[in-house]
Coordinates of C-alpha atoms in Angstrom, one line a residue:
X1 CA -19.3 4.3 39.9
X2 CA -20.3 7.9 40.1
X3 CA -19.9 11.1 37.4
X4 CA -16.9 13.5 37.7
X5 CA -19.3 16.1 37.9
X6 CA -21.0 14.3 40.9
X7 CA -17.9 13.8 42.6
X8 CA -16.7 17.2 42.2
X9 CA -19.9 18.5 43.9
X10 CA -20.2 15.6 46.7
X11 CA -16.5 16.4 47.8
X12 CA -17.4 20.5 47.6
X13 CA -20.4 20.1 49.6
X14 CA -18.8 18.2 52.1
X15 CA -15.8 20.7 52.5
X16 CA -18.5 23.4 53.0
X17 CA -20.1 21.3 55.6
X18 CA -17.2 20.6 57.3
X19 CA -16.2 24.1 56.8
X20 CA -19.4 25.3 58.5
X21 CA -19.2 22.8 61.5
X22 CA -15.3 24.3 62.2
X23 CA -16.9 27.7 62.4
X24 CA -19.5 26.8 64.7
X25 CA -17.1 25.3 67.2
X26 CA -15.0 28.5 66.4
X27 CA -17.3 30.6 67.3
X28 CA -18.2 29.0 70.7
X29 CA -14.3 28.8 71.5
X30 CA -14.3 32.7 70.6
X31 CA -16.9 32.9 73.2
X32 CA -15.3 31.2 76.1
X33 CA -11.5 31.9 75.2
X34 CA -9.4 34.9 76.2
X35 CA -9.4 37.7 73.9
X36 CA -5.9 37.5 73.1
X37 CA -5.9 34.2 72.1
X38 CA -8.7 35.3 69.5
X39 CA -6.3 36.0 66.4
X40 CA -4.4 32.9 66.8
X41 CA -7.5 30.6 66.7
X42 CA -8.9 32.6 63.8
X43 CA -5.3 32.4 62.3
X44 CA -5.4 28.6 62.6
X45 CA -9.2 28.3 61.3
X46 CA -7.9 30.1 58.2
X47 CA -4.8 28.5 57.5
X48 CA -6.7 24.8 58.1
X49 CA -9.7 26.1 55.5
X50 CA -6.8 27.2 52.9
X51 CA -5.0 23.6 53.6
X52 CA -8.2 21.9 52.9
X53 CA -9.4 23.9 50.2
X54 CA -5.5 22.7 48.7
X55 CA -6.4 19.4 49.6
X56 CA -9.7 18.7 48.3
X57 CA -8.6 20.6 44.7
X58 CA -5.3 18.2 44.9
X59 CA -7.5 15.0 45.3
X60 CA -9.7 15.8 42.7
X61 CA -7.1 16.6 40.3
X62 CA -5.3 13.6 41.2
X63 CA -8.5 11.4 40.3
X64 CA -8.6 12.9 37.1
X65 CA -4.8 13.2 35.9
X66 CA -3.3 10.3 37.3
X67 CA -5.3 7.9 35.0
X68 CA -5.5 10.8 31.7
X69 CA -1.8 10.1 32.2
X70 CA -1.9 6.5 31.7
X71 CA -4.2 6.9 28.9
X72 CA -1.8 9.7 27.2
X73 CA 1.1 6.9 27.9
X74 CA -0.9 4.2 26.5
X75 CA -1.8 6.1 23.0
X76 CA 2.2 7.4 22.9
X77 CA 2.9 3.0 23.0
X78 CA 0.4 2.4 20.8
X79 CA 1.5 5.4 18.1
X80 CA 5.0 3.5 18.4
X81 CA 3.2 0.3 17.6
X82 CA 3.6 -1.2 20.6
X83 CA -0.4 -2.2 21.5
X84 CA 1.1 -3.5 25.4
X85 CA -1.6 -4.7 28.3
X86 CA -5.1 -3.1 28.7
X87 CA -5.3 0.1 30.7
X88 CA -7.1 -0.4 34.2
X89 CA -10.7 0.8 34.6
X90 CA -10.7 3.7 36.7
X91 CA -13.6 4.6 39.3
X92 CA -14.6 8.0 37.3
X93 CA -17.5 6.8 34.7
X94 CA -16.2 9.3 32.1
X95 CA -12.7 8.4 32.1
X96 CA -13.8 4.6 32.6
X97 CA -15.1 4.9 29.2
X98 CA -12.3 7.0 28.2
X99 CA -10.0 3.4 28.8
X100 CA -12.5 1.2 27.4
X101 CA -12.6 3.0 24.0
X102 CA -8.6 3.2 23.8
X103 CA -8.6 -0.5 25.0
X104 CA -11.7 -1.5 22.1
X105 CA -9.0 0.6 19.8
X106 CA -6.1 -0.9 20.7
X107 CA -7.2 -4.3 20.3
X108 CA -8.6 -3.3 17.0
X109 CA -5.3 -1.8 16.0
X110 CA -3.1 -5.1 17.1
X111 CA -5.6 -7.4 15.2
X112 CA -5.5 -5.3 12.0
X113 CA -1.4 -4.7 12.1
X114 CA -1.4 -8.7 12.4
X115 CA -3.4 -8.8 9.9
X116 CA -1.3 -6.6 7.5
X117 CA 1.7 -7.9 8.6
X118 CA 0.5 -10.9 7.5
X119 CA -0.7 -10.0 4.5
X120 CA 2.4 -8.5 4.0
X121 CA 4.4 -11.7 4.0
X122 CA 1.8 -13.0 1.8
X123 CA 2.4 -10.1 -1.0
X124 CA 6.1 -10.5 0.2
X125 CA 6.9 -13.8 -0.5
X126 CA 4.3 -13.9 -4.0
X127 CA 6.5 -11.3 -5.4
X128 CA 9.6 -13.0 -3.9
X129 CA 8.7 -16.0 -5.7
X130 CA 7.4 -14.7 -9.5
X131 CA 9.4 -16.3 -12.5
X132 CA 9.4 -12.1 -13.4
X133 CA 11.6 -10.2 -12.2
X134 CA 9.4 -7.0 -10.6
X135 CA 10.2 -3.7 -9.0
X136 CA 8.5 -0.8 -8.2
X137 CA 9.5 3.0 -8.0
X138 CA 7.7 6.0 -6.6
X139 CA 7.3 9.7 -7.7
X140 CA 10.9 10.3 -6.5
X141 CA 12.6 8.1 -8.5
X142 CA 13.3 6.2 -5.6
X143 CA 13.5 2.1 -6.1
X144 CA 11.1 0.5 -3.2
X145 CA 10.8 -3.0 -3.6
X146 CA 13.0 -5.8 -6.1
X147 CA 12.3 -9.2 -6.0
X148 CA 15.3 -11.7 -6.1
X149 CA 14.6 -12.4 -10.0
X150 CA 15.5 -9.5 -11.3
X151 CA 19.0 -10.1 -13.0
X152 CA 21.8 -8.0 -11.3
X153 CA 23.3 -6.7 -14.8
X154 CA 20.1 -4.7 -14.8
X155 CA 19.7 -3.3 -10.9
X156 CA 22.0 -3.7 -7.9
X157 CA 21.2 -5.9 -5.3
X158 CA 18.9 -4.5 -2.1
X159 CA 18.3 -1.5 -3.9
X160 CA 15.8 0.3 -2.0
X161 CA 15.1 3.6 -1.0
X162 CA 18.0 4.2 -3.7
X163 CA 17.8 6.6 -6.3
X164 CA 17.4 4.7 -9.7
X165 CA 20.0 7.0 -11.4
X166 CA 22.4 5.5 -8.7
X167 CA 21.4 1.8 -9.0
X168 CA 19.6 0.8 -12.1
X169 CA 22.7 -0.7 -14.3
X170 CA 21.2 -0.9 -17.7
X171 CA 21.1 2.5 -19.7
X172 CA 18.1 1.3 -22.0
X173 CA 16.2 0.5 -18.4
X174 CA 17.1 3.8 -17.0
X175 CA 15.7 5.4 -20.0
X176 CA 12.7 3.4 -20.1
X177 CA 12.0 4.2 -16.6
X178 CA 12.3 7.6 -17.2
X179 CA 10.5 8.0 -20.8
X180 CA 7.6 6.5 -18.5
X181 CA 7.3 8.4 -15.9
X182 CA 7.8 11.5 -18.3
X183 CA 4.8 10.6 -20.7
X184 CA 3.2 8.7 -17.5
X185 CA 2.2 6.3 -19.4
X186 CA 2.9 2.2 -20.0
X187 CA 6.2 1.7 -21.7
X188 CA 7.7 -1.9 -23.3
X189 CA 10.9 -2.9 -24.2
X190 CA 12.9 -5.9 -25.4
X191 CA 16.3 -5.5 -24.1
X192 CA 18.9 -8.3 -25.6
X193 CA 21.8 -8.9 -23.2
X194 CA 25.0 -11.7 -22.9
X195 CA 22.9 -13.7 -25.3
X196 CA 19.5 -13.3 -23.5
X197 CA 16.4 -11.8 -24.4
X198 CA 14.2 -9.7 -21.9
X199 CA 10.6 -8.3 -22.3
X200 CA 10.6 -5.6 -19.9
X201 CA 7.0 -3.6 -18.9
X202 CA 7.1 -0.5 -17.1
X203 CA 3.5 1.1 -16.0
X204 CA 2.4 3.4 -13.7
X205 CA -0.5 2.4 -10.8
X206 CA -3.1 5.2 -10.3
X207 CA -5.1 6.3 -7.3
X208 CA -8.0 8.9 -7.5
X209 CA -6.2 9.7 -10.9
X210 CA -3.3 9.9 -9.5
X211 CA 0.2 8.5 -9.7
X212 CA 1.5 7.0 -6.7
X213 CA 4.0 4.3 -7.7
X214 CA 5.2 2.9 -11.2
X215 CA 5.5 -0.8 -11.4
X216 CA 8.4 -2.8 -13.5
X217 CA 8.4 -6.6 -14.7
X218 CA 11.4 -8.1 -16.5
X219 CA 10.8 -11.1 -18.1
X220 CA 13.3 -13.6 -19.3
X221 CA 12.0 -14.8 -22.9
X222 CA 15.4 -16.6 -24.2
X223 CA 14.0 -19.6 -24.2
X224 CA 10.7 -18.5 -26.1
X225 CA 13.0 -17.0 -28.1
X226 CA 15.9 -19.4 -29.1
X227 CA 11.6 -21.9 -29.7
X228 CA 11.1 -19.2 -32.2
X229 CA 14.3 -18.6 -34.4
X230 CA 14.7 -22.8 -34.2
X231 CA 10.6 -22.6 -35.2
X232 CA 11.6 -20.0 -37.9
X233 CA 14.5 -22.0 -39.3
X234 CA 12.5 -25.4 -39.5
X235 CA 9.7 -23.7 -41.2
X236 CA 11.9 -22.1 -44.0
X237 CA 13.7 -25.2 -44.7
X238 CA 10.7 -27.0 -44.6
X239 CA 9.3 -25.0 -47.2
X240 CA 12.5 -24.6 -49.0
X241 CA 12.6 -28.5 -49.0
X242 CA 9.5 -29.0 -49.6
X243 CA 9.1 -26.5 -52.4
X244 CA 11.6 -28.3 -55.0
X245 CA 9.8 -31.6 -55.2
X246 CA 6.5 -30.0 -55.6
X247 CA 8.2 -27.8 -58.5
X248 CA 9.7 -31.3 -59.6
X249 CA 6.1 -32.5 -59.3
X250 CA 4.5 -29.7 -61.1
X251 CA 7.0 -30.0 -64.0
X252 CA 6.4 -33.8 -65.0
X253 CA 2.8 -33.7 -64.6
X254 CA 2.7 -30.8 -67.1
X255 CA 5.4 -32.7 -68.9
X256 CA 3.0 -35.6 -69.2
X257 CA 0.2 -33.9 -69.7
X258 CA 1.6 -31.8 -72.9
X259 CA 3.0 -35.1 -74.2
X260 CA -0.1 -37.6 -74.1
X261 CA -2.3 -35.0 -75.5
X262 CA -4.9 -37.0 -73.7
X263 CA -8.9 -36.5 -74.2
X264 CA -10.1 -33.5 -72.0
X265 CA -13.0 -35.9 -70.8
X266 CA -10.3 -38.9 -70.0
X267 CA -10.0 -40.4 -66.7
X268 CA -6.3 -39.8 -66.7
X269 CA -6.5 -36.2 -67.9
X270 CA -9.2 -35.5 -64.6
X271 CA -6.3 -37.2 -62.6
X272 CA -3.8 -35.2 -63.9
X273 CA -5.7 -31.7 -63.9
X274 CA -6.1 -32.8 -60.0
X275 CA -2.5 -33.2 -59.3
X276 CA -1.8 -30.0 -61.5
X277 CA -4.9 -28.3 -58.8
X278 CA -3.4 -29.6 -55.9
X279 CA 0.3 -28.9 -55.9
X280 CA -0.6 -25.4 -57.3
X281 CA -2.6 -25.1 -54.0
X282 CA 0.4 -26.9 -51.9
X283 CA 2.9 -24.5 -53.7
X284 CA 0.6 -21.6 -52.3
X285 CA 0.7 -22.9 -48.9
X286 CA 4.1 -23.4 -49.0
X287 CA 4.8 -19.2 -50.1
X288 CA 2.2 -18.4 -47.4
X289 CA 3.7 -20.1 -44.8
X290 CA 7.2 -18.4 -45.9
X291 CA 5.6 -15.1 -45.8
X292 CA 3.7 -15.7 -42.5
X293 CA 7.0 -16.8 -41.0
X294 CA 9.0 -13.5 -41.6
X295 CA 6.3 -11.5 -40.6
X296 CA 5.7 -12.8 -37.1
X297 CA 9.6 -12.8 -36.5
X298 CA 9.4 -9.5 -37.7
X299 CA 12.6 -9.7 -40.1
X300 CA 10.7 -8.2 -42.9
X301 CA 11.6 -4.5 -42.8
X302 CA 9.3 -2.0 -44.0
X303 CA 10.1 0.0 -47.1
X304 CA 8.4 2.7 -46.5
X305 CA 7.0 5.4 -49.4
X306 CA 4.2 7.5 -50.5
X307 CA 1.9 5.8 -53.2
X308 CA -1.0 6.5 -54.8
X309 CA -3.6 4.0 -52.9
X310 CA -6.0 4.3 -55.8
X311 CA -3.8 3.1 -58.6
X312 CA -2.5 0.1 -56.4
X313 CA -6.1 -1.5 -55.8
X314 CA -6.9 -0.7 -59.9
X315 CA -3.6 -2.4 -61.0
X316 CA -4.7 -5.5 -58.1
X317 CA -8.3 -5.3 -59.8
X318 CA -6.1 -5.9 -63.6
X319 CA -3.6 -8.8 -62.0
X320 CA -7.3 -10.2 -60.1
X321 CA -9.6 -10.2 -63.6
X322 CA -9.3 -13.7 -64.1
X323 CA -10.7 -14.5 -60.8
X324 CA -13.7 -12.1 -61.1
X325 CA -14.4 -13.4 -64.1
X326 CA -14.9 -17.0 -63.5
X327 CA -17.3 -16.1 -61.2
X328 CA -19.1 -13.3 -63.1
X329 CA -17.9 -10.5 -60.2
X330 CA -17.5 -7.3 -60.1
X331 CA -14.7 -5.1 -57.8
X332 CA -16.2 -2.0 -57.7
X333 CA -13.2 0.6 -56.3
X334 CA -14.5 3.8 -54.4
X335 CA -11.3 5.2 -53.8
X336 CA -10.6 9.1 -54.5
X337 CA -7.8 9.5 -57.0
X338 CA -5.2 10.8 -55.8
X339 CA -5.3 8.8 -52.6
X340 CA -1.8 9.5 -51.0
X341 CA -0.8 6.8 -48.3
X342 CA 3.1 6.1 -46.7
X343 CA 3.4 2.4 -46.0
X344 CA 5.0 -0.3 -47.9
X345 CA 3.7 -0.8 -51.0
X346 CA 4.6 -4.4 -51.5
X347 CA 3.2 -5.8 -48.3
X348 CA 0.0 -3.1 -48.7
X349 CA -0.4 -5.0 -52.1
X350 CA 0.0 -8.2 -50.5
X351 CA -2.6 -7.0 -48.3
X352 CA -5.5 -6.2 -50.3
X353 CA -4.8 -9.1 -53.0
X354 CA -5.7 -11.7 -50.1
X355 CA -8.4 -9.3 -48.6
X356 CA -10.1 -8.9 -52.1
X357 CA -9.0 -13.2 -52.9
X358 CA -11.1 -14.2 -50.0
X359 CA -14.2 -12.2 -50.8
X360 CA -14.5 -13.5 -54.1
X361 CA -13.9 -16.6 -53.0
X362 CA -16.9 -16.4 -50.1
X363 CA -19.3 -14.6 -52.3
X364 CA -21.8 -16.1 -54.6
X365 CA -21.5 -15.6 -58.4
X366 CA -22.8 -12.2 -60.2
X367 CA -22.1 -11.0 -57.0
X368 CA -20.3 -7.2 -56.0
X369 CA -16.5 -6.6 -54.1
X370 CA -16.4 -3.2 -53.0
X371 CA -12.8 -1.7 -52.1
X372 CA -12.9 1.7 -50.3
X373 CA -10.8 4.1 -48.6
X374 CA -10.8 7.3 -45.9
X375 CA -9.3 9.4 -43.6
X376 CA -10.4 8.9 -40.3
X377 CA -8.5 10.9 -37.7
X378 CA -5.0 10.0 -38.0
X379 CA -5.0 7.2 -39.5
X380 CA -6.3 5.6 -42.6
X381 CA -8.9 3.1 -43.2
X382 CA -9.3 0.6 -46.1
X383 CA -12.7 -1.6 -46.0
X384 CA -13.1 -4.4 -48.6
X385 CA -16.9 -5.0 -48.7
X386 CA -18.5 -8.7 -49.9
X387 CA -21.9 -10.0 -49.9
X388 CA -21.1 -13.4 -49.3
X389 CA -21.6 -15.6 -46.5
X390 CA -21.0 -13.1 -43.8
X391 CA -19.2 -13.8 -40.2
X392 CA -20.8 -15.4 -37.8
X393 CA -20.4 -14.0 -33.8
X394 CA -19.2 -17.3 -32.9
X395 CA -16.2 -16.8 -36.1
X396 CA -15.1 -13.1 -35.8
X397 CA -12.3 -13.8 -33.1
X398 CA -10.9 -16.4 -34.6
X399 CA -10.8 -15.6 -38.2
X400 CA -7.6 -14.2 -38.2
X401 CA -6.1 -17.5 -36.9
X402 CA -4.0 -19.7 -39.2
X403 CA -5.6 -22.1 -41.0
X404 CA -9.2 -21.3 -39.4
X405 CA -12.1 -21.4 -42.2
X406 CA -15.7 -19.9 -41.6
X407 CA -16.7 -22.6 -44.4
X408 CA -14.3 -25.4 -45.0
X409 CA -15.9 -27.0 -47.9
X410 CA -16.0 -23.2 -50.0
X411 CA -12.0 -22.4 -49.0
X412 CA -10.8 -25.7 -50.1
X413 CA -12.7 -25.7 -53.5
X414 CA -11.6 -22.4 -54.2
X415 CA -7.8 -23.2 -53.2
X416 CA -8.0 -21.1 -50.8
X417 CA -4.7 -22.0 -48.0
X418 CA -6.1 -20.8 -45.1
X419 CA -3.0 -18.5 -44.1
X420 CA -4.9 -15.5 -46.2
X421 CA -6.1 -13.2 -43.3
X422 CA -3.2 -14.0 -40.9
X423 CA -0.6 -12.6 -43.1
X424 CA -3.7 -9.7 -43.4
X425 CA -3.7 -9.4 -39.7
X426 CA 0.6 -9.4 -39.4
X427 CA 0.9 -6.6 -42.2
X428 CA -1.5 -4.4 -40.4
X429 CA 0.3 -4.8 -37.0
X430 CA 3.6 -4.3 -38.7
X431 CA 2.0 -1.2 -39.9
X432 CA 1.4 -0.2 -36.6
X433 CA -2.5 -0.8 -37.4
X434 CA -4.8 -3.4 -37.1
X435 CA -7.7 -4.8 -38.9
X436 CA -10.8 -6.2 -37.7
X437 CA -14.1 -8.3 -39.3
X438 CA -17.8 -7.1 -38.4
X439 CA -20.6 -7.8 -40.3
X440 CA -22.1 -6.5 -43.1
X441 CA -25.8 -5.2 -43.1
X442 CA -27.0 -5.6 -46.6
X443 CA -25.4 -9.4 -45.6
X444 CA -22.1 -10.4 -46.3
X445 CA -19.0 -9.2 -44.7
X446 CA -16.5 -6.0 -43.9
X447 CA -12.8 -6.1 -43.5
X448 CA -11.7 -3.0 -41.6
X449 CA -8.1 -2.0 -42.0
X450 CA -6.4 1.0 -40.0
X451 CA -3.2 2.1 -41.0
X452 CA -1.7 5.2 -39.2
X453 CA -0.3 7.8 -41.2

């Protein structure tokens, strides 16, 4: 297999041979001929150099276009996707590696489309398939790709390439497609429709920091939801139910206890005092687990109003003395007065009466509560200090979980119902704010509250 440049200059070399032999025998003919027949044999040396000269340019263009052409067909099939049989290997070594590259890339190409197609299916029929309901939308509003889930009152069947103004059903959709691709940023909604409930998610996918597509999930909660109101209603009656005996309990023993006028070191005045304790303490639970239970359905609304933090947290420290003082603590407020905050001011109350409750009841005795505030930001942040026990790593995630205790033994002698910093973590978050435990130090513990003003 030889080199279009060697070809080229074998074929030229041996026109110019041949070209040089035919002038020889020309010139002996011119030699021996009649002179008149001299212009016609020069006339037909010339026209058969010019023919040959057309020929040997003709043949050598032919080698070189006749397979370029296939090659120019073959990357026209495979730009149309259609990869087709191998190109033949032609005799020139350039263009024979030419064809070998296109066929290496056309192999490549199939293999990888069969790949993505594949993979396609795969994505294809995982989406198909979710429990969500998920579509996607690009930068021109334009729906491309639903998945069968997705309930018709809130996008029209095969909906693609459509313009979501012209198929998205739902008005509160619509606008929650379009609030997100205004702010570009995640947006959530619950939507309630004939007697469903759905959490819908709309968020946008970046590349290179930029955004290419936005991506929606719909999710049909109604049965997590209809769980929770049937949860809701069985723990209010519960405690409603439960709440009356206790009360009933409460009465009598008190009633007893009033009437025997027993000895304060009798056996049956100890086993009254303990039923006195203990339904005290179940009563507690019972109010706790109320509270708890409108705060996670989120029926409590928030009565929002500008109050002087600093004269909440004194009047708690006057309603608290008692407590303090059994132990021999101190609440030591570093609050500036006036200290101007807009939430509610009975939950906020609620708030800082169990964070303040549980670290007295985790610190030792002659011991120090601190209960400060700032502005940090936008938002701001109340920290009730201890030097108690402190927070283990192991105890900081879950100590906002119902009925978790860091020390059992401590909680349950001090009465403590275990519901304390849940209802903590619930106000906060209905607040819009959050509140977090770290530890402390100088020992002991920190509850961090933020509250956004």
């Amino acid at each position: 297999m030889r080199s279009f440049f060697s070809t080229l200059l074998l074929s030229n070399w041996a026109y110019l041979l041949s070209l040089f032999i035919t002038a020889l025998g020309v010139l002996y003919l011119d030699s021996i001929l009649n002179p008149e027949l001299r212009i016609l044999l020069f006339s037909v040396f010339f026209m058969g150099a010019m023919f040959g000269s057309f020929y040997i340019s003709y043949s050598i263009a032919k080698i070189v276009i006749a397979p370029l052409a296939k090659v120019e067909k073959k990357t026209d099939e495979i730009n149309a996707g259609d990869f087709g049989t191998e190109l033949t290997r032609p005799d020139i070594r350039e263009l024979a590696k030419l064809t070998e590259s296109i066929n290496g890339m056309a192999r490549r190409l199939k293999n990888q489309f069969v790949d993505l197609t594949l993979e396609k299916e795969k994505f294809n029929s995982l989406l198909q398939n979710l429990k969500e309901g998920v579509f996607a939308v690009d930068i021109t509003n334009k729906v491309l790709f639903q998945n069968k889930n997705i309930p018709d009152l809130f996008i029209a069947p095969n909906s693609q390439s459509q313009l979501i103004q012209d198929c998205i059903l739902n008005p509160t959709l619509l606008q929650l497609i379009d609030d997100s691709i205004r702010d570009q940023e995640e947006k959530r909604e619950t939507i309630v429709s004939n007697h469903h409930y759905y959490n819908i998610r709309i968020y946008p996918l970046r590349s290179n920091n930029s955004i290419f597509i936005y991506m929606g999930v719909i999710l049909d909660v109604t049965e997590e939801k209809q769980n929770q109101i049937i949860r809701e209603q069985f723990f209010q009656n519960a405690s409603h139910e439960l709440k009356t005996p206790i009360t009933s309990i409460k009465g009598f023993t008190e009633t007893l206890e009033n009437t025997l006028k027993l000895a304060s070191d009798s056996q049956e005045k100890k086993f009254l005092d303990a039923i006195l304790r203990n339904t005290d303490r179940m009563i507690r639970i019972i109010e706790d687990m109320m509270e708890i239970s409108k705060l996670e359905s989120l029926s409590t609304k928030l009565m929002l109003e500008k109050f002087d933090l600093n004269e909440l947290v004194q009047n708690i420290k006057l309603s608290l003395s008692s407590i303090f003082d059994k132990k021999n603590q101190i609440l030591k407020i570093s609050i500036p007065s006036p200290f101007m905050i807009n939430a509610d001011l009975v939950l906020m109350e609620h708030l800082i009466i169990n964070l303040v409750s549980n670290a007295s009841a985790y610190s030792n005795e002659n011991s120090e509560i601190v209960v400060l505030a700032l502005r940090k930001g936008e938002s701001t942040v109340l920290e009730v200090i201890d030097n108690g026990i402190g927070i283990g790593s192991e105890d900081a995630d879950r100590i906002f979980e119902r009925f978790y205790r860091v020390d059992s033994n401590r909680s349950r002698k001090g009465g403590g119902t275990g519901l304390g910093l849940s209802i903590v973590k619930h106000i906060s978050r209905l607040h819009g704010g959050d509140v977090v435990a770290v530890s402390n130090p100088e020992g002991g513990s920190i509850f961090r509250v933020s509250i956004p003003d």
